[in-house]
Amino acid sequence: MTSQYAKVSDERVDVELDCSEVLCPLPVYRASLALGQMSPGQVLKLITTDPGALEDIPALARQTGNVLLGVEREETRQLFWIEKAVRS
Amino acid sequence: MTDTLTQPAIEDRQEERRRRIALVASKGTLDQAYPPLILATTAASLGWEAGVYFTFYGLDIIHNDRLESLKVASLANPAGPIQLPNLLGALPGATAAATKIMKKWMRDARMPTVPEFIEMAQGLEVRFFACSTTMGVMGVEEGDLIKGCEIAGAAAFLDFAADADVQLFV
């Protein structure tokens, strides 16, 4: 599922949020709060360890209209890059 | 006639309408307090409107004196934290033990407590409806409930739920 996304450079990241070691719904809850504080066009990098996040974070992007730029799956964690939409 | 000029087309309004979830929380045990609070908090995080109708034992979840002391049943709960035959599950202390274990599971998993979830949900403007019939039956006054609850009967909740995209009973 990672192949559909281009690699996102860390230079594009405006806010980094580490949600390691917490379970649903906290990654979605915290990511949503973070995106709410950000300006359109800014990029959130989110780190999770709950495997459910692989489905939850794309769902968050779909439901809020924010753009999932990238997903990387490592052995024990998942990385997501989400661009705050103009209107979300 | 001016209304037709200022109001957006019906299609536009439907597109702008936020999704909505309507939940019923009818159970007053610690384990059953989590699902409606988790779903409501998640829905609000997705930008949805969310409302929870607390009815029957579920009213304990928003009762000032009870929300901190919700318990996990040790009797007739074969999937509970302690696996006991019902005869032993009825012993004094069994419910307290099951509750203690559940709280430890939650703490170890870094899950918020029920009061913390309530705070998170209310911070996201999740609407809490308190069932007026339950209040009358169980002698619960408005002042017994946490701040920000709306006292409502079934019709008022259904009026909210009728426009919901998701309705769930817990």
Short mmCIF file of N, CA, C and O in Angstrom, two decimals, chain B residues 52-170:
data_model
loop_
_atom_site.label_atom_id
_atom_site.label_comp_id
_atom_site.label_asym_id
_atom_site.label_seq_id
_atom_site.Cartn_x
_atom_site.Cartn_y
_atom_site.Cartn_z
N VAL B 52 -24.45 11.68 21.92
CA VAL B 52 -24.64 10.44 22.66
C VAL B 52 -25.85 10.61 23.58
O VAL B 52 -25.93 11.60 24.32
N TYR B 53 -26.77 9.66 23.49
CA TYR B 53 -27.95 9.68 24.35
C TYR B 53 -27.71 8.71 25.49
O TYR B 53 -27.62 7.50 25.29
N PHE B 54 -27.57 9.24 26.69
CA PHE B 54 -27.28 8.41 27.86
C PHE B 54 -28.60 8.03 28.52
O PHE B 54 -29.33 8.90 29.02
N THR B 55 -28.89 6.74 28.49
CA THR B 55 -30.19 6.30 28.99
C THR B 55 -30.03 5.07 29.87
O THR B 55 -29.04 4.36 29.79
N PHE B 56 -31.01 4.83 30.72
CA PHE B 56 -30.95 3.75 31.71
C PHE B 56 -29.59 3.76 32.43
O PHE B 56 -29.14 4.80 32.87
N TYR B 57 -28.94 2.62 32.54
CA TYR B 57 -27.71 2.59 33.34
C TYR B 57 -26.62 3.45 32.71
O TYR B 57 -25.67 3.88 33.38
N GLY B 58 -26.75 3.71 31.42
CA GLY B 58 -25.77 4.56 30.74
C GLY B 58 -25.70 5.95 31.33
O GLY B 58 -24.70 6.66 31.17
N LEU B 59 -26.76 6.35 32.02
CA LEU B 59 -26.77 7.68 32.64
C LEU B 59 -25.65 7.81 33.68
O LEU B 59 -25.16 8.91 33.95
N ASP B 60 -25.23 6.68 34.26
CA ASP B 60 -24.14 6.72 35.25
C ASP B 60 -22.85 7.30 34.67
O ASP B 60 -22.02 7.85 35.39
N ILE B 61 -22.67 7.15 33.35
CA ILE B 61 -21.43 7.62 32.71
C ILE B 61 -21.30 9.14 32.82
O ILE B 61 -20.19 9.68 32.81
N ILE B 62 -22.44 9.84 32.92
CA ILE B 62 -22.38 11.31 33.02
C ILE B 62 -22.89 11.79 34.39
O ILE B 62 -23.23 12.95 34.55
N HIS B 63 -22.91 10.85 35.36
CA HIS B 63 -23.35 11.19 36.71
C HIS B 63 -22.13 11.54 37.55
O HIS B 63 -21.22 10.71 37.71
N ASN B 64 -22.12 12.76 38.07
CA ASN B 64 -20.94 13.26 38.81
C ASN B 64 -20.42 12.28 39.85
O ASN B 64 -19.21 12.10 39.99
N ASP B 65 -21.32 11.68 40.62
CA ASP B 65 -20.89 10.82 41.73
C ASP B 65 -20.57 9.40 41.29
O ASP B 65 -20.08 8.61 42.08
N ARG B 66 -20.89 9.06 40.05
CA ARG B 66 -20.75 7.66 39.64
C ARG B 66 -19.74 7.44 38.52
O ARG B 66 -19.24 6.33 38.35
N LEU B 67 -19.45 8.49 37.74
CA LEU B 67 -18.64 8.25 36.54
C LEU B 67 -17.21 7.81 36.87
O LEU B 67 -16.56 7.16 36.05
N GLU B 68 -16.73 8.17 38.07
CA GLU B 68 -15.36 7.78 38.44
C GLU B 68 -15.33 6.36 39.01
O GLU B 68 -14.26 5.82 39.22
N SER B 69 -16.49 5.81 39.31
CA SER B 69 -16.49 4.50 39.99
C SER B 69 -17.28 3.45 39.22
O SER B 69 -17.85 2.55 39.81
N LEU B 70 -17.30 3.57 37.88
CA LEU B 70 -17.94 2.53 37.07
C LEU B 70 -17.18 1.23 37.25
O LEU B 70 -15.96 1.23 37.43
N LYS B 71 -17.89 0.12 37.18
CA LYS B 71 -17.26 -1.16 37.47
C LYS B 71 -17.43 -2.15 36.33
O LYS B 71 -18.31 -1.98 35.48
N VAL B 72 -16.59 -3.16 36.34
CA VAL B 72 -16.72 -4.26 35.39
C VAL B 72 -17.39 -5.42 36.13
O VAL B 72 -16.94 -5.81 37.20
N ALA B 73 -18.44 -5.96 35.55
CA ALA B 73 -19.15 -7.07 36.21
C ALA B 73 -18.30 -8.34 36.20
O ALA B 73 -17.70 -8.69 35.18
N SER B 74 -18.24 -9.00 37.33
CA SER B 74 -17.54 -10.29 37.40
C SER B 74 -18.52 -11.44 37.23
O SER B 74 -18.13 -12.57 36.99
N LEU B 75 -19.80 -11.11 37.35
CA LEU B 75 -20.84 -12.14 37.24
C LEU B 75 -21.48 -12.08 35.86
O LEU B 75 -21.76 -10.99 35.36
N ALA B 76 -21.70 -13.25 35.27
CA ALA B 76 -22.34 -13.31 33.96
C ALA B 76 -21.58 -12.50 32.92
O ALA B 76 -22.17 -11.80 32.10
N ASN B 77 -20.27 -12.52 33.02
CA ASN B 77 -19.42 -11.80 32.06
C ASN B 77 -18.27 -12.70 31.66
O ASN B 77 -17.13 -12.52 32.09
N PRO B 78 -18.57 -13.73 30.86
CA PRO B 78 -17.56 -14.75 30.57
C PRO B 78 -16.33 -14.21 29.84
O PRO B 78 -15.28 -14.85 29.85
N ALA B 79 -16.43 -13.04 29.21
CA ALA B 79 -15.27 -12.48 28.51
C ALA B 79 -14.55 -11.45 29.38
O ALA B 79 -13.64 -10.78 28.92
N GLY B 80 -14.97 -11.30 30.62
CA GLY B 80 -14.40 -10.27 31.49
C GLY B 80 -12.97 -10.55 31.90
O GLY B 80 -12.41 -11.60 31.57
N PRO B 81 -12.37 -9.59 32.62
CA PRO B 81 -10.96 -9.71 32.98
C PRO B 81 -10.65 -10.90 33.88
O PRO B 81 -9.53 -11.39 33.88
N ILE B 82 -11.59 -11.34 34.71
CA ILE B 82 -11.32 -12.53 35.50
C ILE B 82 -12.29 -13.64 35.09
O ILE B 82 -13.49 -13.43 35.02
N GLN B 83 -11.71 -14.78 34.78
CA GLN B 83 -12.51 -15.89 34.29
C GLN B 83 -12.91 -16.76 35.47
O GLN B 83 -12.14 -17.60 35.94
N LEU B 84 -14.10 -16.51 35.96
CA LEU B 84 -14.58 -17.25 37.12
C LEU B 84 -15.93 -17.89 36.80
O LEU B 84 -16.72 -17.32 36.08
N PRO B 85 -16.16 -19.07 37.38
CA PRO B 85 -17.54 -19.59 37.30
C PRO B 85 -18.46 -18.59 38.00
O PRO B 85 -18.04 -17.89 38.93
N ASN B 86 -19.71 -18.50 37.54
CA ASN B 86 -20.62 -17.50 38.11
C ASN B 86 -20.73 -17.60 39.63
O ASN B 86 -20.86 -16.59 40.32
N LEU B 87 -20.65 -18.83 40.14
CA LEU B 87 -20.77 -19.00 41.59
C LEU B 87 -19.68 -18.21 42.33
O LEU B 87 -19.95 -17.56 43.34
N LEU B 88 -18.47 -18.23 41.78
CA LEU B 88 -17.37 -17.50 42.41
C LEU B 88 -17.40 -16.01 42.03
O LEU B 88 -16.98 -15.15 42.80
N GLY B 89 -17.89 -15.76 40.83
CA GLY B 89 -17.99 -14.37 40.38
C GLY B 89 -18.92 -13.54 41.25
O GLY B 89 -18.85 -12.32 41.28
N ALA B 90 -19.79 -14.23 41.98
CA ALA B 90 -20.73 -13.54 42.86
C ALA B 90 -20.12 -13.23 44.22
O ALA B 90 -20.73 -12.53 45.03
N LEU B 91 -18.92 -13.73 44.47
CA LEU B 91 -18.29 -13.51 45.79
C LEU B 91 -17.95 -12.04 46.00
O LEU B 91 -17.64 -11.34 45.04
N PRO B 92 -17.98 -11.59 47.25
CA PRO B 92 -17.59 -10.20 47.52
C PRO B 92 -16.16 -9.96 47.03
O PRO B 92 -15.30 -10.81 47.21
N GLY B 93 -15.94 -8.84 46.39
CA GLY B 93 -14.59 -8.50 45.94
C GLY B 93 -14.31 -8.89 44.51
O GLY B 93 -13.35 -8.39 43.91
N ALA B 94 -15.14 -9.78 43.93
CA ALA B 94 -14.85 -10.23 42.56
C ALA B 94 -15.03 -9.09 41.55
O ALA B 94 -14.23 -8.92 40.64
N THR B 95 -16.09 -8.32 41.73
CA THR B 95 -16.33 -7.19 40.83
C THR B 95 -15.22 -6.14 40.97
O THR B 95 -14.72 -5.61 39.98
N ALA B 96 -14.81 -5.90 42.20
CA ALA B 96 -13.73 -4.94 42.44
C ALA B 96 -12.44 -5.42 41.78
O ALA B 96 -11.70 -4.62 41.18
N ALA B 97 -12.20 -6.73 41.83
CA ALA B 97 -10.99 -7.29 41.22
C ALA B 97 -11.04 -7.15 39.70
O ALA B 97 -10.06 -6.74 39.07
N ALA B 98 -12.19 -7.48 39.13
CA ALA B 98 -12.34 -7.37 37.67
C ALA B 98 -12.15 -5.91 37.22
O ALA B 98 -11.51 -5.63 36.20
N THR B 99 -12.70 -5.01 38.01
CA THR B 99 -12.60 -3.58 37.69
C THR B 99 -11.15 -3.11 37.75
O THR B 99 -10.67 -2.38 36.89
N LYS B 100 -10.45 -3.60 38.79
CA LYS B 100 -9.06 -3.20 38.98
C LYS B 100 -8.20 -3.68 37.80
O LYS B 100 -7.34 -2.94 37.30
N ILE B 101 -8.47 -4.90 37.36
CA ILE B 101 -7.70 -5.45 36.25
C ILE B 101 -7.97 -4.66 34.96
O ILE B 101 -7.05 -4.30 34.24
N MET B 102 -9.24 -4.38 34.71
CA MET B 102 -9.58 -3.61 33.50
C MET B 102 -8.90 -2.24 33.52
O MET B 102 -8.37 -1.78 32.51
N LYS B 103 -8.91 -1.60 34.69
CA LYS B 103 -8.26 -0.27 34.78
C LYS B 103 -6.77 -0.37 34.53
O LYS B 103 -6.18 0.50 33.90
N LYS B 104 -6.17 -1.47 35.00
CA LYS B 104 -4.73 -1.66 34.77
C LYS B 104 -4.46 -1.90 33.28
O LYS B 104 -3.53 -1.34 32.72
N TRP B 105 -5.32 -2.72 32.64
CA TRP B 105 -5.17 -2.93 31.19
C TRP B 105 -5.18 -1.59 30.46
O TRP B 105 -4.35 -1.33 29.60
N MET B 106 -6.16 -0.79 30.80
CA MET B 106 -6.33 0.50 30.11
C MET B 106 -5.13 1.41 30.37
O MET B 106 -4.62 2.05 29.45
N ARG B 107 -4.70 1.44 31.62
CA ARG B 107 -3.57 2.31 31.99
C ARG B 107 -2.31 1.85 31.25
O ARG B 107 -1.58 2.65 30.69
N ASP B 108 -2.07 0.53 31.27
CA ASP B 108 -0.87 -0.01 30.62
C ASP B 108 -0.88 0.26 29.11
O ASP B 108 0.17 0.41 28.48
N ALA B 109 -2.08 0.30 28.53
CA ALA B 109 -2.20 0.57 27.08
C ALA B 109 -2.26 2.07 26.79
O ALA B 109 -2.45 2.47 25.65
N ARG B 110 -2.09 2.87 27.85
CA ARG B 110 -2.13 4.34 27.74
C ARG B 110 -3.45 4.85 27.19
O ARG B 110 -3.49 5.84 26.46
N MET B 111 -4.51 4.14 27.51
CA MET B 111 -5.83 4.61 27.09
C MET B 111 -6.32 5.63 28.11
O MET B 111 -6.11 5.48 29.31
N PRO B 112 -6.99 6.66 27.63
CA PRO B 112 -7.58 7.63 28.56
C PRO B 112 -8.62 6.96 29.46
O PRO B 112 -9.21 5.94 29.09
N THR B 113 -8.83 7.54 30.63
CA THR B 113 -9.88 7.06 31.52
C THR B 113 -11.24 7.54 31.01
O THR B 113 -11.30 8.40 30.11
N VAL B 114 -12.31 7.04 31.60
CA VAL B 114 -13.65 7.51 31.21
C VAL B 114 -13.79 9.03 31.41
O VAL B 114 -14.23 9.73 30.50
N PRO B 115 -13.41 9.56 32.60
CA PRO B 115 -13.51 11.02 32.74
C PRO B 115 -12.67 11.77 31.70
O PRO B 115 -13.09 12.83 31.21
N GLU B 116 -11.52 11.21 31.34
CA GLU B 116 -10.69 11.88 30.32
C GLU B 116 -11.37 11.85 28.95
O GLU B 116 -11.32 12.83 28.20
N PHE B 117 -11.99 10.71 28.62
CA PHE B 117 -12.71 10.63 27.35
C PHE B 117 -13.87 11.62 27.31
O PHE B 117 -14.16 12.21 26.27
N ILE B 118 -14.54 11.77 28.46
CA ILE B 118 -15.66 12.72 28.51
C ILE B 118 -15.15 14.13 28.23
O ILE B 118 -15.74 14.88 27.45
N GLU B 119 -14.00 14.44 28.83
CA GLU B 119 -13.42 15.77 28.61
C GLU B 119 -13.02 15.95 27.14
O GLU B 119 -13.26 17.01 26.55
N MET B 120 -12.42 14.90 26.55
CA MET B 120 -12.02 14.97 25.14
C MET B 120 -13.25 15.18 24.27
O MET B 120 -13.25 16.01 23.35
N ALA B 121 -14.29 14.39 24.54
CA ALA B 121 -15.51 14.47 23.72
C ALA B 121 -16.14 15.85 23.83
O ALA B 121 -16.50 16.47 22.81
N GLN B 122 -16.25 16.35 25.05
CA GLN B 122 -16.88 17.66 25.22
C GLN B 122 -16.03 18.76 24.62
O GLN B 122 -16.56 19.74 24.09
N GLY B 123 -14.71 18.57 24.64
CA GLY B 123 -13.81 19.53 24.01
C GLY B 123 -14.02 19.60 22.50
O GLY B 123 -13.73 20.62 21.86
N LEU B 124 -14.51 18.50 21.94
CA LEU B 124 -14.79 18.45 20.49
C LEU B 124 -16.27 18.72 20.20
O LEU B 124 -16.75 18.47 19.11
N GLU B 125 -16.96 19.21 21.21
CA GLU B 125 -18.37 19.60 21.07
C GLU B 125 -19.31 18.43 20.76
O GLU B 125 -20.32 18.59 20.08
N VAL B 126 -18.94 17.25 21.25
CA VAL B 126 -19.89 16.13 21.19
C VAL B 126 -21.06 16.49 22.10
O VAL B 126 -20.87 16.96 23.22
N ARG B 127 -22.27 16.28 21.59
CA ARG B 127 -23.45 16.60 22.41
C ARG B 127 -23.81 15.42 23.30
O ARG B 127 -23.85 14.28 22.85
N PHE B 128 -24.03 15.71 24.57
CA PHE B 128 -24.43 14.68 25.53
C PHE B 128 -25.90 14.91 25.88
O PHE B 128 -26.25 15.93 26.46
N PHE B 129 -26.74 13.93 25.53
CA PHE B 129 -28.15 14.01 25.88
C PHE B 129 -28.41 13.11 27.09
O PHE B 129 -28.02 11.94 27.09
N ALA B 130 -29.04 13.66 28.10
CA ALA B 130 -29.41 12.86 29.28
C ALA B 130 -30.89 12.51 29.16
O ALA B 130 -31.74 13.39 29.00
N CYS B 131 -31.19 11.23 29.25
CA CYS B 131 -32.57 10.76 29.09
C CYS B 131 -33.41 11.23 30.28
O CYS B 131 -33.16 10.88 31.43
N SER B 132 -34.43 12.03 29.98
CA SER B 132 -35.24 12.62 31.05
C SER B 132 -36.07 11.56 31.78
O SER B 132 -36.30 11.68 32.98
N THR B 133 -36.48 10.54 31.06
CA THR B 133 -37.26 9.48 31.71
C THR B 133 -36.40 8.73 32.73
O THR B 133 -36.82 8.48 33.86
N THR B 134 -35.17 8.40 32.32
CA THR B 134 -34.26 7.73 33.26
C THR B 134 -34.04 8.60 34.49
O THR B 134 -34.03 8.10 35.62
N MET B 135 -33.87 9.90 34.26
CA MET B 135 -33.66 10.81 35.40
C MET B 135 -34.85 10.74 36.34
O MET B 135 -34.68 10.66 37.56
N GLY B 136 -36.06 10.74 35.78
CA GLY B 136 -37.26 10.67 36.61
C GLY B 136 -37.38 9.35 37.34
O GLY B 136 -37.68 9.30 38.53
N VAL B 137 -37.11 8.27 36.64
CA VAL B 137 -37.25 6.93 37.22
C VAL B 137 -36.21 6.73 38.32
O VAL B 137 -36.49 6.16 39.37
N MET B 138 -34.99 7.18 38.08
CA MET B 138 -33.90 6.90 39.02
C MET B 138 -33.63 8.05 39.98
O MET B 138 -32.67 8.01 40.75
N GLY B 139 -34.45 9.08 39.92
CA GLY B 139 -34.30 10.19 40.86
C GLY B 139 -33.02 10.98 40.67
O GLY B 139 -32.39 11.42 41.63
N VAL B 140 -32.63 11.17 39.41
CA VAL B 140 -31.41 11.93 39.11
C VAL B 140 -31.80 13.36 38.75
O VAL B 140 -32.68 13.58 37.92
N GLU B 141 -31.15 14.32 39.41
CA GLU B 141 -31.43 15.73 39.14
C GLU B 141 -30.40 16.27 38.15
O GLU B 141 -29.30 15.72 38.01
N GLU B 142 -30.76 17.38 37.51
CA GLU B 142 -29.84 17.99 36.54
C GLU B 142 -28.48 18.28 37.18
O GLU B 142 -27.43 18.09 36.56
N GLY B 143 -28.52 18.72 38.44
CA GLY B 143 -27.28 19.06 39.14
C GLY B 143 -26.40 17.85 39.44
O GLY B 143 -25.22 17.99 39.78
N ASP B 144 -26.97 16.65 39.33
CA ASP B 144 -26.18 15.43 39.54
C ASP B 144 -25.32 15.10 38.33
O ASP B 144 -24.40 14.28 38.41
N LEU B 145 -25.66 15.70 37.20
CA LEU B 145 -24.97 15.35 35.95
C LEU B 145 -23.82 16.31 35.66
O LEU B 145 -23.81 17.45 36.14
N ILE B 146 -22.88 15.83 34.87
CA ILE B 146 -21.74 16.69 34.50
C ILE B 146 -22.27 17.89 33.71
O ILE B 146 -23.35 17.84 33.12
N LYS B 147 -21.47 18.93 33.68
CA LYS B 147 -21.88 20.16 32.98
C LYS B 147 -21.96 19.90 31.47
O LYS B 147 -21.21 19.12 30.92
N GLY B 148 -22.88 20.60 30.84
CA GLY B 148 -22.96 20.55 29.39
C GLY B 148 -23.89 19.50 28.82
O GLY B 148 -23.92 19.30 27.61
N CYS B 149 -24.64 18.81 29.71
CA CYS B 149 -25.59 17.81 29.20
C CYS B 149 -26.90 18.50 28.80
O CYS B 149 -27.30 19.48 29.42
N GLU B 150 -27.54 17.94 27.80
CA GLU B 150 -28.85 18.43 27.40
C GLU B 150 -29.88 17.40 27.84
O GLU B 150 -29.76 16.23 27.49
N ILE B 151 -30.84 17.83 28.64
CA ILE B 151 -31.88 16.89 29.07
C ILE B 151 -32.89 16.73 27.94
O ILE B 151 -33.39 17.73 27.41
N ALA B 152 -33.13 15.48 27.55
CA ALA B 152 -33.95 15.25 26.37
C ALA B 152 -34.75 13.97 26.51
O ALA B 152 -34.29 13.00 27.10
N GLY B 153 -35.93 13.98 25.94
CA GLY B 153 -36.73 12.77 25.84
C GLY B 153 -36.41 12.07 24.54
O GLY B 153 -35.56 12.51 23.76
N ALA B 154 -37.10 10.96 24.31
CA ALA B 154 -36.82 10.13 23.14
C ALA B 154 -37.06 10.90 21.85
O ALA B 154 -36.31 10.76 20.87
N ALA B 155 -38.12 11.70 21.81
CA ALA B 155 -38.44 12.41 20.56
C ALA B 155 -37.33 13.38 20.18
O ALA B 155 -36.95 13.49 19.02
N ALA B 156 -36.80 14.09 21.18
CA ALA B 156 -35.74 15.06 20.90
C ALA B 156 -34.49 14.35 20.38
O ALA B 156 -33.83 14.81 19.45
N PHE B 157 -34.18 13.19 20.98
CA PHE B 157 -33.01 12.45 20.50
C PHE B 157 -33.26 11.92 19.09
O PHE B 157 -32.38 11.99 18.22
N LEU B 158 -34.46 11.39 18.84
CA LEU B 158 -34.75 10.87 17.50
C LEU B 158 -34.73 11.98 16.46
O LEU B 158 -34.34 11.76 15.31
N ASP B 159 -35.11 13.17 16.87
CA ASP B 159 -35.06 14.31 15.97
C ASP B 159 -33.61 14.56 15.53
O ASP B 159 -33.33 14.88 14.38
N PHE B 160 -32.68 14.40 16.48
CA PHE B 160 -31.24 14.52 16.18
C PHE B 160 -30.78 13.32 15.36
O PHE B 160 -30.07 13.45 14.36
N ALA B 161 -31.24 12.11 15.75
CA ALA B 161 -30.77 10.87 15.11
C ALA B 161 -31.32 10.71 13.69
O ALA B 161 -30.70 10.07 12.85
N ALA B 162 -32.49 11.32 13.44
CA ALA B 162 -33.11 11.15 12.12
C ALA B 162 -32.22 11.69 11.01
O ALA B 162 -32.26 11.19 9.89
N ASP B 163 -31.42 12.67 11.32
CA ASP B 163 -30.53 13.24 10.31
C ASP B 163 -29.11 12.69 10.42
O ASP B 163 -28.18 13.25 9.85
N ALA B 164 -28.95 11.60 11.17
CA ALA B 164 -27.61 11.03 11.34
C ALA B 164 -27.30 10.03 10.22
O ALA B 164 -28.19 9.35 9.73
N ASP B 165 -26.04 9.98 9.85
CA ASP B 165 -25.58 9.00 8.86
C ASP B 165 -25.33 7.66 9.50
O ASP B 165 -25.37 6.62 8.85
N VAL B 166 -24.99 7.69 10.79
CA VAL B 166 -24.70 6.46 11.54
C VAL B 166 -25.44 6.54 12.86
O VAL B 166 -25.38 7.55 13.55
N GLN B 167 -26.17 5.47 13.18
CA GLN B 167 -26.84 5.40 14.48
C GLN B 167 -26.48 4.07 15.12
O GLN B 167 -26.60 3.02 14.48
N LEU B 168 -26.00 4.12 16.35
CA LEU B 168 -25.58 2.90 17.02
C LEU B 168 -26.10 2.85 18.45
O LEU B 168 -26.15 3.86 19.13
N PHE B 169 -26.44 1.65 18.86
CA PHE B 169 -26.94 1.42 20.23
C PHE B 169 -25.91 0.59 20.97
O PHE B 169 -25.52 -0.47 20.50
N VAL B 170 -25.45 1.10 22.09
CA VAL B 170 -24.48 0.36 22.90
C VAL B 170 -25.12 -0.01 24.21
O VAL B 170 -25.58 0.86 24.93
#
